[in-house]
Amino acid sequence: MAESKQPQGSGAQASEAQIAVHWREEEYVPPPPKFVEQANAKDPAIFDRFSEEHFPDCFKEYADLLVWDEPWHTTLDTSKPPFWKWFVGGKLNASYNCVDRHAEARPDKTAIIFVPELESDEHVAISYSELHRRVNEFAAVLRDSVGLKTGDRVTLHMPMVPELPVTMLACARLGVIHSQVFGGFSGTACGHRIADSGSRVLITMDGYYRSGQMQDHKAKADEALEAARQEGQEVDKVLVWRRRDGQYASKTPMADGRDFFVDGLLSEHRGATVEPVSMPSEAPLFLMYTSGTTGRPKGCVHSTGGYLSYVAGTSKYYQDIHPDDVYWCMADIGWITGHSYIVYGPLALGTTTVIYEGVPNYPDGGRPWRVAETLGVNIFHTSPTAIRMLRKVGPEEPKKYDYHFKHMTTVGEPIEPEVWRWYHSEVGKGKAAIVDTWWQTENGGFLGSTLPALQPMKPGSCGPGVLGVYPVIYDEDANEVPAGSGNAGNICIRNPWPGIFQGIWGQPDRFVATYYRKYNKDPDSTDWHDWPYFAGDGALQAADGYFRILGRVDDVINVAGHRLGTKEIESAALTVPEVAEAAAVPVIDDIRGRVVEVYVSLKPGFEPSKALEKKVSAAIDTQIGKIARPKNVWIVPDMPKTRSGKIMRRVIASISNFADVGDVTTLANPEIVDSIRHYVQSSKVARDDVPRELTEAEFEEIKKFGGE
Ligand code: WTA
């Protein structure tokens, strides 16, 4: 039954975090008995082992999945809050843990299966001993030909090919900090990340296949170097892997003395072995950039020991990975999901991980199921956007293929119960346990999920906090929203966990301000209880303890599971000389969850035109990448503004979504609202681009977008 909940808190007016949400409790779905029988976590005693009373030592169970060169003496060091350190005193190497130990124990076991996008190309299986050889040889290149040392940063801008994990693991072997930038990001976006991280080396690939076409990817390297140079960062060397042996897929020349083909360098290091460097547990393993409220993306620093322990442990218990499974996560390694749950987690456990190069629906909506059938995939992991898309293009396709998933994951966005049910009954054929995993780039691994054999699934809810993670919901005034009350607020994590990032690269104050200041109880305290982690998501908790994530409470738009900051998009639009002001807003989309629309006003003397709309779109492509490309660019005479001059994003977001704009009488220019609405909505009607009616939660999200 739909029920209206009253917001908690003292103020008469509901604040952003206290919105009342109407929602229906879904029925539980139990995991299939066959799944439960074989699950890694099937004894409920595990909940006791990870109860708060056993924190933080419970995480020894995760750390013990790894081989340590030296044992740690302190499980959790809280002396410099909130810069938590895990397994202090311990030393280990991530490459050794993901490669060498399995290559020794089971050399012929397949580590990676690469599935090229073109179906006419055979898939390629790489054994652990072969992976060991490749990682060692490339580590020799990095150390001896390129001169990289422990602690150096190196930027990777690579597509979904096995050379990407080889590169990451070669860096990890040397204690070199890798920073992989999503291959779909533009050269300029890559360049900003090169500059921020201070990388002097870029590793890329000449090209890759996407929707059947070879992309010229090396061209982006030249743009990246130029963008980095403008920010004062010189890159000395660009290493270029080749997608096809002996061919060069790019039109851009190789710059003499700067650009090197990796195959050429490798030929000097055939058979080389490189001793893994024993790294302190808290040494950075990699950087992963993500968007936030302010303009520049932030480089999240992930540690070696804590991170690797956490992804190994959660892969074992939540992904239910056994060494003999064939595991396929269809995310991109350029995002945190790919780092944790394509590369580091599965390889730490010595299983087989599938890497698919292309788009899920190439050449048709049956492709993923053919891959699953051919390779015998039994664990499948993807996003709601991919599920919605595959459901749209081929609702009957899964039936046609003979595969069996024991376990499936959804990640990155809220999943609608109806979409969940298709995933469960059609993709999973009713025989798979599903986990809806809620977490973030900053977190290293899952925060909210069901433990698949021990907690029933509930469509639309991720589940309770995972083992050893204790969430809490606060209102804007730092009052705890009573657990299980069903009232919305800001979800926070009360305690540190091993996968938590160690900071924002080069910006310690921003780290504290963004994630801890809001609910910190005492800035001088070294007790972790005083430092709840602010996740930036709205959520509510039902009486059974399951959380339902409502989405970001900041100015981040989640497009197809990927975080885009409105400020980033707006500053890209503002690089167009004619543009005076820009505002980016989310529009509800049936496939991609949210898409971006951009409103711009022009400097005096310029007239709106289609060409100018295209120019704004192109600027966003160049500065960020196609993923941020707006669905529409609206050139408007002026933006709706408060009397203090702040652009009211919620008003234009409501217009774009055909939602009620609410009270606009207090605006400095209320008359503009009607004229913008008329222009935008009649254009949308003419284009047959009217979104479906919003759910109440969506309406709340739009109504509060951008604050005020
Ligand atoms: C959203 C991706 C609902 C959330 C791993 C979060 C989700 C942001 C879920 C992080 C989920 C992620 N249900 N929403 N299962 N998982 N989100 O950093 O808003 O790319 O803050 O990490 O995605 O996105 P990020």
mmCIF file of C-alpha atoms in Angstrom, residues 51-261:
data_model
loop_
_atom_site.group_PDB
_atom_site.id
_atom_site.type_symbol
_atom_site.label_atom_id
_atom_site.label_comp_id
_atom_site.label_asym_id
_atom_site.label_seq_id
_atom_site.Cartn_x
_atom_site.Cartn_y
_atom_site.Cartn_z
ATOM 1 C CA SER A 51 29.208 -7.589 14.485
ATOM 2 C CA GLU A 52 30.201 -4.232 15.887
ATOM 3 C CA GLU A 53 31.600 -5.843 18.956
ATOM 4 C CA HIS A 54 34.260 -7.536 16.794
ATOM 5 C CA PHE A 55 35.136 -4.407 14.852
ATOM 6 C CA PRO A 56 37.786 -3.737 13.533
ATOM 7 C CA ASP A 57 39.440 -7.137 14.008
ATOM 8 C CA CYS A 58 36.669 -8.860 12.042
ATOM 9 C CA PHE A 59 38.391 -7.640 8.891
ATOM 10 C CA LYS A 60 41.325 -9.939 9.584
ATOM 11 C CA GLU A 61 39.138 -12.501 7.813
ATOM 12 C CA TYR A 62 39.417 -10.436 4.611
ATOM 13 C CA ALA A 63 43.109 -9.651 5.014
ATOM 14 C CA ASP A 64 43.831 -13.339 5.531
ATOM 15 C CA LEU A 65 42.697 -13.990 1.968
ATOM 16 C CA LEU A 66 45.965 -12.350 0.901
ATOM 17 C CA VAL A 67 49.611 -13.265 1.222
ATOM 18 C CA TRP A 68 51.480 -10.690 3.294
ATOM 19 C CA ASP A 69 55.247 -10.303 3.177
ATOM 20 C CA GLU A 70 55.117 -8.888 6.676
ATOM 21 C CA PRO A 71 52.233 -9.118 9.117
ATOM 22 C CA TRP A 72 50.519 -5.960 10.353
ATOM 23 C CA HIS A 73 50.712 -4.898 13.975
ATOM 24 C CA THR A 74 47.721 -2.494 14.077
ATOM 25 C CA THR A 75 44.426 -3.407 12.449
ATOM 26 C CA LEU A 76 43.063 0.145 12.385
ATOM 27 C CA ASP A 77 45.063 3.258 13.144
ATOM 28 C CA THR A 78 42.822 6.219 13.977
ATOM 29 C CA SER A 79 45.528 8.602 15.152
ATOM 30 C CA LYS A 80 45.051 11.073 12.261
ATOM 31 C CA PRO A 81 41.302 11.258 11.738
ATOM 32 C CA PRO A 82 39.679 10.899 9.301
ATOM 33 C CA PHE A 83 42.740 9.534 7.478
ATOM 34 C CA TRP A 84 42.195 5.970 8.643
ATOM 35 C CA LYS A 85 44.940 3.422 8.104
ATOM 36 C CA TRP A 86 44.325 -0.289 7.902
ATOM 37 C CA PHE A 87 46.646 -3.202 8.659
ATOM 38 C CA VAL A 88 49.485 -0.876 9.593
ATOM 39 C CA GLY A 89 52.946 -2.418 9.649
ATOM 40 C CA GLY A 90 51.884 -5.014 7.094
ATOM 41 C CA LYS A 91 53.594 -5.285 3.719
ATOM 42 C CA LEU A 92 52.410 -6.926 0.532
ATOM 43 C CA ASN A 93 52.336 -6.634 -3.220
ATOM 44 C CA ALA A 94 49.042 -6.531 -5.124
ATOM 45 C CA SER A 95 50.501 -7.965 -8.325
ATOM 46 C CA TYR A 96 51.968 -10.902 -6.413
ATOM 47 C CA ASN A 97 48.591 -11.527 -4.798
ATOM 48 C CA CYS A 98 46.637 -11.349 -8.048
ATOM 49 C CA VAL A 99 49.111 -13.176 -10.271
ATOM 50 C CA ASP A 100 52.183 -14.950 -8.881
ATOM 51 C CA ARG A 101 50.592 -17.028 -6.178
ATOM 52 C CA HIS A 102 47.985 -18.408 -8.571
ATOM 53 C CA ALA A 103 50.561 -18.894 -11.333
ATOM 54 C CA GLU A 104 52.533 -21.019 -8.888
ATOM 55 C CA ALA A 105 49.570 -23.026 -7.615
ATOM 56 C CA ARG A 106 47.560 -23.424 -10.848
ATOM 57 C CA PRO A 107 49.620 -22.181 -13.795
ATOM 58 C CA ASP A 108 47.203 -23.383 -16.484
ATOM 59 C CA LYS A 109 44.093 -21.999 -14.860
ATOM 60 C CA THR A 110 42.528 -19.290 -17.023
ATOM 61 C CA ALA A 111 42.873 -15.861 -15.457
ATOM 62 C CA ILE A 112 41.316 -13.689 -18.152
ATOM 63 C CA ILE A 113 39.088 -14.394 -21.126
ATOM 64 C CA PHE A 114 39.071 -11.523 -23.568
ATOM 65 C CA VAL A 115 36.009 -11.223 -25.790
ATOM 66 C CA PRO A 116 36.620 -8.869 -28.727
ATOM 67 C CA GLU A 117 33.631 -6.884 -29.864
ATOM 68 C CA LEU A 118 33.660 -8.282 -33.404
ATOM 69 C CA GLU A 119 32.037 -11.679 -33.233
ATOM 70 C CA SER A 120 34.217 -12.892 -36.086
ATOM 71 C CA ASP A 121 37.244 -12.519 -33.784
ATOM 72 C CA GLU A 122 37.906 -15.485 -31.493
ATOM 73 C CA HIS A 123 37.964 -14.952 -27.766
ATOM 74 C CA VAL A 124 41.377 -15.205 -26.123
ATOM 75 C CA ALA A 125 42.061 -17.126 -22.890
ATOM 76 C CA ILE A 126 45.062 -16.055 -20.819
ATOM 77 C CA SER A 127 46.289 -18.457 -18.140
ATOM 78 C CA TYR A 128 47.743 -17.298 -14.843
ATOM 79 C CA SER A 129 51.236 -18.323 -15.987
ATOM 80 C CA GLU A 130 50.782 -16.373 -19.214
ATOM 81 C CA LEU A 131 49.482 -13.375 -17.253
ATOM 82 C CA HIS A 132 52.548 -13.677 -15.037
ATOM 83 C CA ARG A 133 54.835 -13.574 -18.056
ATOM 84 C CA ARG A 134 53.066 -10.548 -19.545
ATOM 85 C CA VAL A 135 52.943 -8.599 -16.309
ATOM 86 C CA ASN A 136 56.623 -9.227 -15.636
ATOM 87 C CA GLU A 137 57.739 -8.252 -19.104
ATOM 88 C CA PHE A 138 55.713 -5.071 -19.056
ATOM 89 C CA ALA A 139 56.935 -4.233 -15.546
ATOM 90 C CA ALA A 140 60.462 -4.554 -16.944
ATOM 91 C CA VAL A 141 59.515 -2.070 -19.691
ATOM 92 C CA LEU A 142 58.139 0.387 -17.162
ATOM 93 C CA ARG A 143 61.113 0.118 -14.849
ATOM 94 C CA ASP A 144 64.040 -0.314 -17.225
ATOM 95 C CA SER A 145 62.977 1.396 -20.463
ATOM 96 C CA VAL A 146 60.703 4.090 -19.073
ATOM 97 C CA GLY A 147 62.391 4.676 -15.717
ATOM 98 C CA LEU A 148 59.304 4.572 -13.503
ATOM 99 C CA LYS A 149 59.886 4.191 -9.791
ATOM 100 C CA THR A 150 57.825 3.293 -6.738
ATOM 101 C CA GLY A 151 55.489 6.180 -5.876
ATOM 102 C CA ASP A 152 55.423 7.678 -9.398
ATOM 103 C CA ARG A 153 51.994 8.242 -10.921
ATOM 104 C CA VAL A 154 51.212 7.075 -14.410
ATOM 105 C CA THR A 155 48.027 7.831 -16.318
ATOM 106 C CA LEU A 156 46.362 5.090 -18.356
ATOM 107 C CA HIS A 157 43.747 5.899 -20.962
ATOM 108 C CA MET A 158 42.888 2.455 -22.180
ATOM 109 C CA PRO A 159 39.918 0.595 -23.595
ATOM 110 C CA MET A 160 38.539 -2.763 -22.443
ATOM 111 C CA VAL A 161 41.375 -5.048 -23.488
ATOM 112 C CA PRO A 162 43.512 -7.480 -21.454
ATOM 113 C CA GLU A 163 46.467 -5.127 -21.869
ATOM 114 C CA LEU A 164 44.716 -2.868 -19.364
ATOM 115 C CA PRO A 165 44.906 -5.253 -16.373
ATOM 116 C CA VAL A 166 48.390 -6.245 -17.526
ATOM 117 C CA THR A 167 49.359 -2.567 -17.306
ATOM 118 C CA MET A 168 47.678 -2.061 -13.937
ATOM 119 C CA LEU A 169 49.307 -5.156 -12.454
ATOM 120 C CA ALA A 170 52.716 -4.231 -13.869
ATOM 121 C CA CYS A 171 52.409 -0.839 -12.162
ATOM 122 C CA ALA A 172 51.302 -2.510 -8.934
ATOM 123 C CA ARG A 173 54.312 -4.811 -9.132
ATOM 124 C CA LEU A 174 56.599 -1.785 -8.964
ATOM 125 C CA GLY A 175 54.533 0.222 -6.493
ATOM 126 C CA VAL A 176 53.831 2.715 -9.288
ATOM 127 C CA ILE A 177 50.446 4.381 -8.766
ATOM 128 C CA HIS A 178 48.195 3.882 -11.782
ATOM 129 C CA SER A 179 45.411 6.275 -12.686
ATOM 130 C CA GLN A 180 43.206 4.764 -15.362
ATOM 131 C CA VAL A 181 40.930 7.274 -17.070
ATOM 132 C CA PHE A 182 37.761 5.843 -18.652
ATOM 133 C CA GLY A 183 38.568 5.240 -22.330
ATOM 134 C CA GLY A 184 35.393 7.025 -23.421
ATOM 135 C CA PHE A 185 36.502 10.273 -21.795
ATOM 136 C CA SER A 186 37.899 12.884 -24.136
ATOM 137 C CA GLY A 187 41.585 13.666 -24.532
ATOM 138 C CA THR A 188 41.061 16.940 -22.682
ATOM 139 C CA ALA A 189 39.426 15.215 -19.700
ATOM 140 C CA CYS A 190 42.345 12.784 -19.661
ATOM 141 C CA GLY A 191 44.790 15.709 -19.798
ATOM 142 C CA HIS A 192 43.243 17.349 -16.734
ATOM 143 C CA ARG A 193 43.683 14.105 -14.818
ATOM 144 C CA ILE A 194 47.279 13.766 -16.028
ATOM 145 C CA ALA A 195 47.997 17.247 -14.712
ATOM 146 C CA ASP A 196 46.238 16.725 -11.403
ATOM 147 C CA SER A 197 48.102 13.498 -10.707
ATOM 148 C CA GLY A 198 51.449 14.823 -11.942
ATOM 149 C CA SER A 199 51.981 11.945 -14.364
ATOM 150 C CA ARG A 200 54.940 12.160 -16.741
ATOM 151 C CA VAL A 201 53.929 9.010 -18.601
ATOM 152 C CA LEU A 202 50.714 8.207 -20.453
ATOM 153 C CA ILE A 203 49.859 4.650 -21.461
ATOM 154 C CA THR A 204 47.247 4.270 -24.175
ATOM 155 C CA MET A 205 46.221 2.140 -27.146
ATOM 156 C CA ASP A 206 46.029 3.009 -30.817
ATOM 157 C CA GLY A 207 42.386 2.004 -31.215
ATOM 158 C CA TYR A 208 39.577 -0.284 -30.168
ATOM 159 C CA TYR A 209 36.203 -1.460 -31.428
ATOM 160 C CA ARG A 210 32.972 0.179 -30.437
ATOM 161 C CA SER A 211 29.653 -0.627 -32.145
ATOM 162 C CA GLY A 212 31.622 -2.396 -34.848
ATOM 163 C CA GLN A 213 33.871 0.539 -35.700
ATOM 164 C CA MET A 214 37.566 0.869 -34.961
ATOM 165 C CA GLN A 215 38.044 4.073 -32.965
ATOM 166 C CA ASP A 216 41.088 6.284 -33.376
ATOM 167 C CA HIS A 217 42.061 6.417 -29.724
ATOM 168 C CA LYS A 218 45.665 7.554 -30.004
ATOM 169 C CA ALA A 219 44.396 10.892 -31.355
ATOM 170 C CA LYS A 220 43.116 11.557 -27.844
ATOM 171 C CA ALA A 221 46.632 11.170 -26.429
ATOM 172 C CA ASP A 222 47.821 14.184 -28.365
ATOM 173 C CA GLU A 223 44.877 16.231 -27.078
ATOM 174 C CA ALA A 224 45.521 14.998 -23.560
ATOM 175 C CA LEU A 225 49.156 16.071 -23.643
ATOM 176 C CA GLU A 226 48.165 19.502 -24.895
ATOM 177 C CA ALA A 227 45.536 19.911 -22.140
ATOM 178 C CA ALA A 228 48.056 18.752 -19.508
ATOM 179 C CA ARG A 229 50.684 21.151 -20.873
ATOM 180 C CA GLN A 230 48.273 24.050 -20.528
ATOM 181 C CA GLU A 231 48.082 23.221 -16.864
ATOM 182 C CA GLY A 232 51.851 23.092 -16.585
ATOM 183 C CA GLN A 233 52.328 19.322 -16.699
ATOM 184 C CA GLU A 234 54.721 17.922 -19.300
ATOM 185 C CA VAL A 235 54.469 14.298 -20.344
ATOM 186 C CA ASP A 236 57.787 12.775 -21.469
ATOM 187 C CA LYS A 237 56.624 9.459 -22.808
ATOM 188 C CA VAL A 238 53.527 7.992 -24.352
ATOM 189 C CA LEU A 239 53.391 4.199 -24.554
ATOM 190 C CA VAL A 240 51.034 2.928 -27.216
ATOM 191 C CA TRP A 241 49.724 -0.632 -27.154
ATOM 192 C CA ARG A 242 48.465 -1.872 -30.507
ATOM 193 C CA ARG A 243 45.015 -3.381 -30.767
ATOM 194 C CA ARG A 244 46.076 -5.556 -33.702
ATOM 195 C CA ASP A 245 49.615 -6.904 -34.011
ATOM 196 C CA GLY A 246 51.763 -5.023 -36.447
ATOM 197 C CA GLN A 247 49.026 -2.585 -37.489
ATOM 198 C CA TYR A 248 48.464 1.001 -36.431
ATOM 199 C CA ALA A 249 44.830 2.034 -36.080
ATOM 200 C CA SER A 250 45.404 5.757 -35.669
ATOM 201 C CA LYS A 251 45.891 8.529 -38.182
ATOM 202 C CA THR A 252 48.039 10.575 -35.820
ATOM 203 C CA PRO A 253 51.797 10.285 -36.227
ATOM 204 C CA MET A 254 53.948 8.776 -33.499
ATOM 205 C CA ALA A 255 56.026 11.643 -32.097
ATOM 206 C CA ASP A 256 59.683 10.761 -32.340
ATOM 207 C CA GLY A 257 61.355 10.331 -28.968
ATOM 208 C CA ARG A 258 58.043 10.696 -27.143
ATOM 209 C CA ASP A 259 55.694 8.003 -28.437
ATOM 210 C CA PHE A 260 56.688 4.336 -28.293
ATOM 211 C CA PHE A 261 54.910 1.203 -29.407
#
